[in-house]
Amino acid sequence: MRTQVAIIGAGPAGLLLGQLLHKAGIDNVILEQRSREYVLGRIRAGVLEQGTVDMLDEAGVSARLHQEGLIHDGAELCFGGARHRINFKELIGKTVTVYGQTEVTRDLMDARDASGAKIVYEAESVSLHDFDGKSPKVRYRKNGEWQELDCEFVAGCDGFHGVSRQSVPQNALRTFERVYPFGWLGILSDTPPVSHELIYANHERGFALCSMRSASRSRYYLQCPLTEKAEDWSDARFWEELKRRLDGEAVANLVTGPSIEKSIAPLRSFVAEPLRFGRLFLAGDAAHIVPPTGAKGLNLAASDVHYLSRALIEFYTEKTNAGIDAYSEKCLRRIWKAERFSWWMTSLMHRFPNTDDFGHKIQEAELDYLVSSRAAQIVMAENYVGLPFGD
Ligand code: FAS
Ligand code: PHB
């Protein structure tokens, strides 16, 4: 089998890249190790930057997003028993859209099926070969049969634990990492959200986040020690702890109910440099991870695809290497700004086990400064809604 671009992974990065390349007439094959149902079963991101919405418009997969997505003009910070609204729209004239990653993935999968472009689910034992030359190969097993895919480029969109980054010689790669000493215990419930916008809470017992997927489906998170197990948290225990971390009005408005999903996600900041190795390009979580506090993970994946899709289209249509040669440097400039913001928001909103009294006073002062300074709020707002791609 032969294609122009082999894409490893059918998460948001792989599916969005596949759709944009297909629309540009560039043949591509997506290889996904899991089933479609398994991929759709993962509950992840919820907030889309305007740049991501624009990409989904460009890909022709945003009809349902515009029907069902919730436009949010701002978000609230809760600390000291009070809530403080950061009004993105008033501060910098931009908004975010709440629309679950599961739905983005579903829309992209449906578009892939409608286009007839090839996607292989449950592709086992994927391996990458000869990407340092001009004729890379990808091997995989499907239904017990070994397959070989000849291609011109490989896009490693296979997430943090994928095979692509692991295939790069370790001396060709430099990694940067910070692992946080806590995780996020998240639940999904078919209950109306506690507020019409997100609430990020900094409490002495730990961080909490009130988010949503629709007007009838809520998503809540609690900072928890890494030693915790989701199965040790009954719904009742989760709701009681959430109430202890929120302000009085939120507690009064909170509608509890049975969880339909409950899981704990670890938090880390991670970047691999560079993102290009010959004919292999890394994109999305395969290249970087952010703590979800700044709602950047999915949006950074879309950002990488913005640059990579343009670079590959330019290669094939204008016969120039300029875009692919500039890909890594362009991506990393935006990646590191998102890493900084995600680290800053995580440091601001969480309780770190080894922070001393001075550290707590600094955190309080940072929060007090943020909610009392328009300039500080503008800085937060422009990062939260997403910095421009800066082509
Ligand atoms: P993904 O990990 O989504 O997709 C990679 C795909 O590659 C997967 O389908 C995987 O099965 C496949 N794959 C892996 N290895 C393979 C192989 N060897 N062969 C073939 N296929 C392979 N971001 C936010 O903004 N907000 C959040 O609240 C949030 N919560 C998260 C919770 C969890 C538990 C995790 C893990 C991440 C969360 N994220 C969140 C980040 C998340 O949304 C990612 O940024 C986003 O999924 C990135 O998309 P991709 O780069 O496509 O990677
Ligand atoms: C979510 O709804 O899953 C979500 C929203 C905002 C975040 C993180 C997660 O910062």
Tab-separated table of C-alpha atoms and ligand atoms in Angstrom:
chain	number	residue	atom	x	y	z
A	1	MET	CA	0.000	0.000	0.000
A	2	ARG	CA	1.219	3.528	-0.744
A	3	THR	CA	0.190	7.026	0.349
A	4	GLN	CA	1.678	10.509	0.491
A	5	VAL	CA	1.298	11.051	4.267
A	6	ALA	CA	1.002	8.295	6.894
A	7	ILE	CA	-0.700	9.619	10.047
A	8	ILE	CA	-0.211	7.665	13.268
A	9	GLY	CA	-3.100	8.152	15.717
A	10	ALA	CA	-6.794	9.037	15.355
A	11	GLY	CA	-7.070	11.542	18.177
A	12	PRO	CA	-7.872	15.191	17.432
A	13	ALA	CA	-4.421	15.873	15.929
A	14	GLY	CA	-4.383	12.921	13.533
A	15	LEU	CA	-8.009	13.230	12.470
A	16	LEU	CA	-7.838	17.000	11.928
A	17	LEU	CA	-4.612	16.723	9.928
A	18	GLY	CA	-6.090	13.912	7.840
A	19	GLN	CA	-9.184	15.970	7.069
A	20	LEU	CA	-7.255	19.117	6.071
A	21	LEU	CA	-4.848	17.157	3.844
A	22	HIS	CA	-7.708	15.235	2.232
A	23	LYS	CA	-9.540	18.499	1.456
A	24	ALA	CA	-6.324	19.740	-0.187
A	25	GLY	CA	-6.138	16.606	-2.342
A	26	ILE	CA	-3.186	15.090	-0.469
A	27	ASP	CA	-3.565	11.340	-0.023
A	28	ASN	CA	-3.159	10.155	3.563
A	29	VAL	CA	-3.834	7.063	5.666
A	30	ILE	CA	-4.582	7.167	9.400
A	31	LEU	CA	-3.466	4.212	11.540
A	32	GLU	CA	-5.118	3.979	14.980
A	33	GLN	CA	-4.253	1.276	17.506
A	34	ARG	CA	-7.623	1.336	19.264
A	35	SER	CA	-11.197	0.866	18.069
A	36	ARG	CA	-13.354	3.856	17.157
A	37	GLU	CA	-15.531	3.209	20.230
A	38	TYR	CA	-12.509	3.133	22.548
A	39	VAL	CA	-11.209	6.459	21.235
A	40	LEU	CA	-14.656	8.030	21.611
A	41	GLY	CA	-14.927	6.641	25.148
A	42	ARG	CA	-12.046	8.748	26.456
A	43	ILE	CA	-13.362	11.822	28.317
A	44	ARG	CA	-10.867	14.653	27.936
A	45	ALA	CA	-10.880	18.315	26.991
A	46	GLY	CA	-13.809	20.680	27.004
A	47	VAL	CA	-12.737	24.201	25.997
A	48	LEU	CA	-11.911	25.262	22.419
A	49	GLU	CA	-9.948	28.400	21.553
A	50	GLN	CA	-11.243	30.506	18.652
A	51	GLY	CA	-8.235	29.351	16.602
A	52	THR	CA	-9.322	25.736	17.061
A	53	VAL	CA	-12.906	26.578	16.072
A	54	ASP	CA	-11.515	28.311	12.951
A	55	MET	CA	-9.532	25.150	12.109
A	56	LEU	CA	-12.651	22.994	12.466
A	57	ASP	CA	-14.526	25.459	10.217
A	58	GLU	CA	-11.701	25.154	7.665
A	59	ALA	CA	-11.904	21.365	7.897
A	60	GLY	CA	-15.661	21.513	7.232
A	61	VAL	CA	-16.570	19.664	10.433
A	62	SER	CA	-18.005	22.454	12.621
A	63	ALA	CA	-21.762	22.374	11.856
A	64	ARG	CA	-22.701	20.565	15.102
A	65	LEU	CA	-20.139	22.586	17.059
A	66	HIS	CA	-21.909	25.804	16.057
A	67	GLN	CA	-25.296	24.284	16.889
A	68	GLU	CA	-24.407	22.698	20.247
A	69	GLY	CA	-21.244	24.470	21.419
A	70	LEU	CA	-21.588	26.981	24.270
A	71	ILE	CA	-19.921	30.365	23.743
A	72	HIS	CA	-18.336	31.594	26.980
A	73	ASP	CA	-17.451	35.280	27.343
A	74	GLY	CA	-15.516	34.703	30.551
A	75	ALA	CA	-14.707	32.436	33.492
A	76	GLU	CA	-14.652	32.860	37.261
A	77	LEU	CA	-11.915	32.447	39.846
A	78	CYS	CA	-13.062	31.409	43.315
A	79	PHE	CA	-10.888	31.930	46.396
A	80	GLY	CA	-11.405	33.217	49.934
A	81	GLY	CA	-15.096	32.294	49.666
A	82	ALA	CA	-15.758	34.721	46.800
A	83	ARG	CA	-15.933	34.522	43.018
A	84	HIS	CA	-14.238	36.965	40.610
A	85	ARG	CA	-15.152	37.025	36.914
A	86	ILE	CA	-12.538	37.468	34.204
A	87	ASN	CA	-14.470	38.910	31.269
A	88	PHE	CA	-12.516	37.775	28.194
A	89	LYS	CA	-14.895	39.465	25.758
A	90	GLU	CA	-14.758	42.862	27.475
A	91	LEU	CA	-11.009	42.667	28.095
A	92	ILE	CA	-9.789	41.511	24.676
A	93	GLY	CA	-12.874	41.009	22.498
A	94	LYS	CA	-12.540	37.205	22.263
A	95	THR	CA	-14.450	34.217	23.644
A	96	VAL	CA	-14.003	30.433	24.010
A	97	THR	CA	-16.364	27.629	23.024
A	98	VAL	CA	-17.282	24.763	25.341
A	99	TYR	CA	-17.647	21.616	23.232
A	100	GLY	CA	-16.231	18.281	24.420
A	101	GLN	CA	-13.203	16.686	22.765
A	102	THR	CA	-15.310	13.544	22.396
A	103	GLU	CA	-17.696	15.468	20.125
A	104	VAL	CA	-14.833	17.034	18.138
A	105	THR	CA	-13.425	13.540	17.617
A	106	ARG	CA	-16.842	12.165	16.626
A	107	ASP	CA	-17.352	14.949	14.068
A	108	LEU	CA	-13.893	14.327	12.584
A	109	MET	CA	-14.428	10.558	12.465
A	110	ASP	CA	-17.777	10.998	10.719
A	111	ALA	CA	-16.153	13.349	8.180
A	112	ARG	CA	-13.373	10.808	7.596
A	113	ASP	CA	-15.893	8.075	6.916
A	114	ALA	CA	-17.920	10.339	4.608
A	115	SER	CA	-14.787	11.284	2.634
A	116	GLY	CA	-13.877	7.657	1.960
A	117	ALA	CA	-10.274	8.421	2.960
A	118	LYS	CA	-8.554	5.435	4.539
A	119	ILE	CA	-8.443	4.985	8.318
A	120	VAL	CA	-7.372	1.711	9.923
A	121	TYR	CA	-8.648	1.105	13.462
A	122	GLU	CA	-7.089	-1.553	15.698
A	123	ALA	CA	-3.836	-1.329	13.757
A	124	GLU	CA	-1.470	-3.276	15.989
A	125	SER	CA	2.302	-3.072	16.475
A	126	VAL	CA	2.813	0.025	14.355
A	127	SER	CA	6.491	0.656	13.580
A	128	LEU	CA	8.192	3.495	11.703
A	129	HIS	CA	11.130	2.949	9.323
A	130	ASP	CA	13.497	4.976	7.105
A	131	PHE	CA	11.986	8.359	8.007
A	132	ASP	CA	15.501	9.855	7.866
A	133	GLY	CA	15.408	9.269	4.117
A	134	LYS	CA	12.958	10.172	1.353
A	135	SER	CA	10.973	6.907	1.421
A	136	PRO	CA	9.663	6.236	4.921
A	137	LYS	CA	7.729	3.053	5.642
A	138	VAL	CA	5.179	2.205	8.323
A	139	ARG	CA	4.495	-1.411	9.248
A	140	TYR	CA	1.508	-2.651	11.254
A	141	ARG	CA	-0.606	-5.733	11.817
A	142	LYS	CA	-4.309	-5.862	11.108
A	143	ASN	CA	-6.422	-8.975	11.740
A	144	GLY	CA	-3.210	-10.939	12.172
A	145	GLU	CA	-1.859	-9.897	8.761
A	146	TRP	CA	1.307	-7.760	8.526
A	147	GLN	CA	0.931	-4.676	6.303
A	148	GLU	CA	3.482	-2.223	4.953
A	149	LEU	CA	2.639	1.385	4.061
A	150	ASP	CA	5.081	3.213	1.784
A	151	CYS	CA	4.810	6.979	2.160
A	152	GLU	CA	6.567	10.314	1.678
A	153	PHE	CA	5.941	11.750	5.154
A	154	VAL	CA	4.929	10.406	8.574
A	155	ALA	CA	2.890	12.516	11.021
A	156	GLY	CA	3.324	11.210	14.572
A	157	CYS	CA	-0.028	12.135	16.127
A	158	ASP	CA	-0.060	9.193	18.529
A	159	GLY	CA	-0.062	10.946	21.871
A	160	PHE	CA	2.303	10.939	24.829
A	161	HIS	CA	2.672	7.140	24.969
A	162	GLY	CA	2.774	6.635	21.206
A	163	VAL	CA	5.418	4.938	19.071
A	164	SER	CA	6.462	7.984	17.029
A	165	ARG	CA	8.521	9.919	19.570
A	166	GLN	CA	9.881	6.597	20.852
A	167	SER	CA	11.141	5.858	17.325
A	168	VAL	CA	13.434	8.890	17.286
A	169	PRO	CA	17.057	8.186	18.276
A	170	GLN	CA	17.331	9.432	21.868
A	171	ASN	CA	20.439	11.503	21.055
A	172	ALA	CA	18.389	13.406	18.449
A	173	LEU	CA	15.775	14.446	20.977
A	174	ARG	CA	15.860	16.845	23.936
A	175	THR	CA	13.024	16.684	26.479
A	176	PHE	CA	11.880	19.111	29.167
A	177	GLU	CA	9.530	17.946	31.924
A	178	ARG	CA	7.891	18.923	35.189
A	179	VAL	CA	5.674	16.392	36.955
A	180	TYR	CA	3.184	17.891	39.418
A	181	PRO	CA	2.711	16.323	42.886
A	182	PHE	CA	-1.039	15.827	42.445
A	183	GLY	CA	-3.669	14.659	39.950
A	184	TRP	CA	-7.173	15.623	38.881
A	185	LEU	CA	-10.095	13.418	39.899
A	186	GLY	CA	-12.749	14.126	37.284
A	187	ILE	CA	-16.387	13.124	37.031
A	188	LEU	CA	-19.003	13.530	34.338
A	189	SER	CA	-22.667	13.743	35.387
A	190	ASP	CA	-25.949	14.360	33.609
A	191	THR	CA	-26.765	17.288	35.870
A	192	PRO	CA	-27.126	20.983	34.954
A	193	PRO	CA	-23.880	22.964	35.419
A	194	VAL	CA	-23.537	24.864	38.697
A	195	SER	CA	-22.986	28.118	36.760
A	196	HIS	CA	-23.237	29.281	33.139
A	197	GLU	CA	-19.437	29.681	32.959
A	198	LEU	CA	-16.440	27.733	34.329
A	199	ILE	CA	-15.368	28.215	37.947
A	200	TYR	CA	-11.690	27.652	38.858
A	201	ALA	CA	-11.363	27.388	42.657
A	202	ASN	CA	-8.258	27.718	44.834
A	203	HIS	CA	-9.089	26.363	48.296
A	204	GLU	CA	-6.907	25.332	51.234
A	205	ARG	CA	-8.173	21.771	50.676
A	206	GLY	CA	-7.091	21.933	47.039
A	207	PHE	CA	-8.088	23.030	43.535
A	208	ALA	CA	-11.544	22.414	42.091
A	209	LEU	CA	-12.972	23.103	38.635
A	210	CYS	CA	-16.629	23.330	37.657
A	211	SER	CA	-16.992	22.796	33.914
A	212	MET	CA	-19.607	21.400	31.561
A	213	ARG	CA	-20.326	19.697	28.258
A	214	SER	CA	-23.852	21.088	27.694
A	215	ALA	CA	-26.715	22.709	29.623
A	216	SER	CA	-27.546	19.260	31.002
A	217	ARG	CA	-24.131	17.600	31.384
A	218	SER	CA	-21.481	18.762	33.875
A	219	ARG	CA	-17.791	18.035	34.290
A	220	TYR	CA	-16.145	18.548	37.680
A	221	TYR	CA	-12.553	18.089	38.865
A	222	LEU	CA	-10.876	17.932	42.274
A	223	GLN	CA	-7.142	18.153	42.896
A	224	CYS	CA	-6.156	14.934	44.638
A	225	PRO	CA	-2.944	13.217	45.845
A	226	LEU	CA	-1.309	10.898	43.288
A	227	THR	CA	-1.888	8.021	45.700
A	228	GLU	CA	-5.679	8.299	45.271
A	229	LYS	CA	-7.693	5.782	43.239
A	230	ALA	CA	-10.943	6.742	41.469
A	231	GLU	CA	-12.656	3.633	42.853
A	232	ASP	CA	-12.080	4.934	46.397
A	233	TRP	CA	-14.262	7.949	45.634
A	234	SER	CA	-17.998	7.329	45.878
A	235	ASP	CA	-20.194	9.929	44.217
A	236	ALA	CA	-21.313	11.133	47.651
A	237	ARG	CA	-17.710	11.608	48.773
A	238	PHE	CA	-16.898	13.509	45.576
A	239	TRP	CA	-19.880	15.892	45.902
A	240	GLU	CA	-19.182	16.557	49.594
A	241	GLU	CA	-15.537	17.419	48.870
A	242	LEU	CA	-16.491	19.622	45.924
A	243	LYS	CA	-18.913	21.582	48.126
A	244	ARG	CA	-16.138	22.159	50.688
A	245	ARG	CA	-14.008	23.871	48.028
A	246	LEU	CA	-16.677	26.140	46.475
A	247	ASP	CA	-18.309	29.438	47.574
A	248	GLY	CA	-21.751	29.554	49.225
A	249	GLU	CA	-23.665	30.524	46.083
A	250	ALA	CA	-22.144	27.659	44.089
A	251	VAL	CA	-22.902	25.190	46.880
A	252	ALA	CA	-26.513	26.395	46.949
A	253	ASN	CA	-26.836	25.983	43.156
A	254	LEU	CA	-24.967	22.673	42.837
A	255	VAL	CA	-27.124	19.869	41.443
A	256	THR	CA	-25.606	16.494	42.262
A	257	GLY	CA	-26.341	13.172	40.622
A	258	PRO	CA	-24.800	9.837	39.626
A	259	SER	CA	-21.430	9.990	37.849
A	260	ILE	CA	-21.328	8.523	34.330
A	261	GLU	CA	-17.528	8.645	34.232
A	262	LYS	CA	-14.915	8.965	36.967
A	263	SER	CA	-11.140	8.969	36.456
A	264	ILE	CA	-7.888	10.429	37.748
A	265	ALA	CA	-5.449	12.131	35.353
A	266	PRO	CA	-1.859	12.907	36.344
A	267	LEU	CA	-0.523	16.388	35.580
A	268	ARG	CA	2.728	17.123	33.842
A	269	SER	CA	4.401	19.728	31.646
A	270	PHE	CA	6.450	18.138	28.882
A	271	VAL	CA	8.062	19.251	25.617
A	272	ALA	CA	10.195	17.285	23.163
A	273	GLU	CA	12.487	19.233	20.836
A	274	PRO	CA	12.718	19.365	17.888
A	275	LEU	CA	9.424	18.206	16.343
A	276	ARG	CA	10.899	17.105	13.019
A	277	PHE	CA	13.215	14.225	12.173
A	278	GLY	CA	13.726	13.948	8.427
A	279	ARG	CA	10.320	12.959	7.035
A	280	LEU	CA	8.768	12.384	10.511
A	281	PHE	CA	6.853	15.237	12.159
A	282	LEU	CA	5.495	15.081	15.731
A	283	ALA	CA	2.217	16.868	16.514
A	284	GLY	CA	-0.051	17.129	19.557
A	285	ASP	CA	0.526	15.137	22.730
A	286	ALA	CA	3.214	13.110	20.931
A	287	ALA	CA	5.331	16.266	21.189
A	288	HIS	CA	4.087	18.013	24.342
A	289	ILE	CA	1.866	17.766	27.375
A	290	VAL	CA	0.375	20.577	29.456
A	291	PRO	CA	-1.449	20.392	32.799
A	292	PRO	CA	-5.160	20.836	31.857
A	293	THR	CA	-5.579	23.916	34.105
A	294	GLY	CA	-5.169	26.303	31.181
A	295	ALA	CA	-7.369	24.217	28.808
A	296	LYS	CA	-4.500	24.095	26.288
A	297	GLY	CA	-3.925	20.398	25.476
A	298	LEU	CA	-6.424	19.892	22.683
A	299	ASN	CA	-5.893	23.452	21.437
A	300	LEU	CA	-2.133	22.972	21.149
A	301	ALA	CA	-2.745	19.812	19.125
A	302	ALA	CA	-4.866	21.890	16.730
A	303	SER	CA	-2.131	24.544	16.691
A	304	ASP	CA	0.523	22.054	15.563
A	305	VAL	CA	-1.860	20.798	12.869
A	306	HIS	CA	-2.382	24.401	11.714
A	307	TYR	CA	1.346	24.659	10.938
A	308	LEU	CA	1.889	21.086	9.724
A	309	SER	CA	-1.081	21.017	7.343
A	310	ARG	CA	0.041	24.293	5.754
A	311	ALA	CA	3.635	23.091	5.483
A	312	LEU	CA	2.671	19.835	3.744
A	313	ILE	CA	0.159	21.511	1.434
A	314	GLU	CA	2.813	24.079	0.496
A	315	PHE	CA	5.314	21.267	-0.177
A	316	TYR	CA	2.982	19.505	-2.575
A	317	THR	CA	1.422	22.524	-4.280
A	318	GLU	CA	4.339	24.973	-4.412
A	319	LYS	CA	7.158	22.393	-4.426
A	320	THR	CA	8.960	24.196	-1.623
A	321	ASN	CA	10.464	22.889	1.639
A	322	ALA	CA	10.118	26.240	3.391
A	323	GLY	CA	7.118	25.262	5.494
A	324	ILE	CA	8.362	21.845	6.554
A	325	ASP	CA	11.795	23.287	7.355
A	326	ALA	CA	10.199	25.965	9.581
A	327	TYR	CA	7.604	23.668	11.200
A	328	SER	CA	9.405	22.763	14.401
A	329	GLU	CA	10.609	26.269	15.262
A	330	LYS	CA	7.207	27.827	14.508
A	331	CYS	CA	5.357	25.259	16.625
A	332	LEU	CA	7.766	25.435	19.556
A	333	ARG	CA	7.436	29.213	19.895
A	334	ARG	CA	3.658	28.824	20.420
A	335	ILE	CA	4.011	25.579	22.431
A	336	TRP	CA	6.324	27.147	25.017
A	337	LYS	CA	3.993	30.123	25.500
A	338	ALA	CA	1.132	27.700	26.180
A	339	GLU	CA	3.390	25.662	28.494
A	340	ARG	CA	4.231	28.818	30.416
A	341	PHE	CA	0.572	29.831	30.784
A	342	SER	CA	-0.522	26.317	31.811
A	343	TRP	CA	2.297	26.149	34.386
A	344	TRP	CA	1.380	29.639	35.681
A	345	MET	CA	-2.333	28.833	36.056
A	346	THR	CA	-1.522	25.493	37.703
A	347	SER	CA	0.868	27.209	40.143
A	348	LEU	CA	-1.738	29.898	40.868
A	349	MET	CA	-4.726	27.648	41.479
A	350	HIS	CA	-3.365	24.521	43.186
A	351	ARG	CA	-2.082	23.812	46.707
A	352	PHE	CA	1.413	22.308	46.519
A	353	PRO	CA	2.307	19.970	49.402
A	354	ASN	CA	5.712	21.529	50.132
A	355	THR	CA	4.751	25.199	49.903
A	356	ASP	CA	5.671	27.153	53.060
A	357	ASP	CA	3.771	30.069	54.617
A	358	PHE	CA	5.678	32.549	52.482
A	359	GLY	CA	4.682	30.635	49.353
A	360	HIS	CA	1.013	30.701	50.347
A	361	LYS	CA	1.169	34.458	50.924
A	362	ILE	CA	2.721	34.961	47.498
A	363	GLN	CA	-0.054	32.867	45.910
A	364	GLU	CA	-2.696	34.925	47.738
A	365	ALA	CA	-1.026	38.145	46.583
A	366	GLU	CA	-0.922	36.886	42.983
A	367	LEU	CA	-4.654	36.114	43.091
A	368	ASP	CA	-5.429	39.464	44.743
A	369	TYR	CA	-3.336	41.306	42.140
A	370	LEU	CA	-5.013	39.420	39.267
A	371	VAL	CA	-8.567	40.259	40.307
A	372	SER	CA	-7.711	43.898	41.103
A	373	SER	CA	-5.622	44.737	38.010
A	374	ARG	CA	-7.128	45.158	34.562
A	375	ALA	CA	-3.668	44.788	33.050
A	376	ALA	CA	-3.176	41.429	34.786
A	377	GLN	CA	-6.607	40.264	33.638
A	378	ILE	CA	-5.836	41.220	30.032
A	379	VAL	CA	-2.691	39.075	30.177
A	380	MET	CA	-4.640	36.124	31.556
A	381	ALA	CA	-7.492	36.606	29.090
A	382	GLU	CA	-5.326	36.744	25.954
A	383	ASN	CA	-3.536	33.537	26.948
A	384	TYR	CA	-6.663	31.670	28.014
A	385	VAL	CA	-8.585	32.376	24.778
A	386	GLY	CA	-5.483	31.477	22.767
A	387	LEU	CA	-2.614	33.501	21.326
A	388	PRO	CA	-2.689	34.136	17.566
A	389	PHE	CA	-1.016	31.549	15.309
A	390	GLY	CA	1.279	34.300	14.013
A	391	ASP	CA	1.873	32.733	10.614
B	1	FAS	P1	-4.402	11.789	21.722
B	1	FAS	O1	-3.679	11.116	22.861
B	1	FAS	O2	-5.750	12.333	21.937
B	1	FAS	O3	-4.536	10.766	20.504
B	1	FAS	C1	-3.470	9.901	20.162
B	1	FAS	C2	-4.077	8.693	19.468
B	1	FAS	O4	-3.003	7.866	19.020
B	1	FAS	C3	-4.924	7.855	20.420
B	1	FAS	O5	-6.184	7.588	19.852
B	1	FAS	C4	-4.105	6.576	20.604
B	1	FAS	O6	-4.913	5.432	20.750
B	1	FAS	C5	-3.311	6.522	19.319
B	1	FAS	N1	-2.047	5.782	19.449
B	1	FAS	C6	-1.188	5.783	20.487
B	1	FAS	N2	-0.149	4.960	20.231
B	1	FAS	C7	-0.360	4.425	18.990
B	1	FAS	C8	0.352	3.514	18.173
B	1	FAS	N3	1.499	2.974	18.595
B	1	FAS	N4	-0.167	3.170	16.968
B	1	FAS	C9	-1.326	3.739	16.540
B	1	FAS	N5	-2.060	4.613	17.272
B	1	FAS	C10	-1.572	4.948	18.486
B	1	FAS	N6	-6.725	18.755	27.473
B	1	FAS	C11	-7.471	19.836	27.758
B	1	FAS	O7	-7.337	20.859	27.082
B	1	FAS	N7	-8.376	19.800	28.805
B	1	FAS	C12	-8.561	18.663	29.564
B	1	FAS	O8	-9.359	18.644	30.487
B	1	FAS	C13	-7.807	17.515	29.285
B	1	FAS	N8	-7.978	16.354	30.012
B	1	FAS	C14	-7.197	15.261	29.717
B	1	FAS	C15	-7.320	14.051	30.439
B	1	FAS	C16	-6.504	12.945	30.135
B	1	FAS	C17	-6.660	11.661	30.929
B	1	FAS	C18	-5.541	13.036	29.119
B	1	FAS	C19	-4.630	11.863	28.817
B	1	FAS	C20	-5.408	14.221	28.402
B	1	FAS	C21	-6.248	15.329	28.687
B	1	FAS	N9	-6.155	16.523	27.969
B	1	FAS	C22	-6.890	17.617	28.220
B	1	FAS	C23	-5.243	16.635	26.895
B	1	FAS	C24	-5.861	15.992	25.694
B	1	FAS	O9	-7.067	16.620	25.399
B	1	FAS	C25	-4.846	16.050	24.596
B	1	FAS	O10	-4.226	17.313	24.536
B	1	FAS	C26	-5.419	15.708	23.256
B	1	FAS	O11	-6.052	14.466	23.348
B	1	FAS	C27	-4.269	15.712	22.272
B	1	FAS	O12	-4.691	15.126	21.106
B	1	FAS	P2	-3.702	14.183	20.252
B	1	FAS	O13	-2.391	14.860	20.139
B	1	FAS	O14	-4.460	13.799	19.057
B	1	FAS	O15	-3.403	12.916	21.190
B	2	PHB	C1	-13.061	20.353	30.900
B	2	PHB	O1	-14.227	20.770	30.743
B	2	PHB	O2	-12.749	19.138	30.806
B	2	PHB	C2	-11.975	21.353	31.221
B	2	PHB	C3	-12.245	22.703	31.087
B	2	PHB	C4	-11.243	23.626	31.383
B	2	PHB	C5	-10.011	23.179	31.822
B	2	PHB	C6	-9.745	21.809	31.948
B	2	PHB	C7	-10.731	20.897	31.651
B	2	PHB	O3	-9.039	24.083	32.123
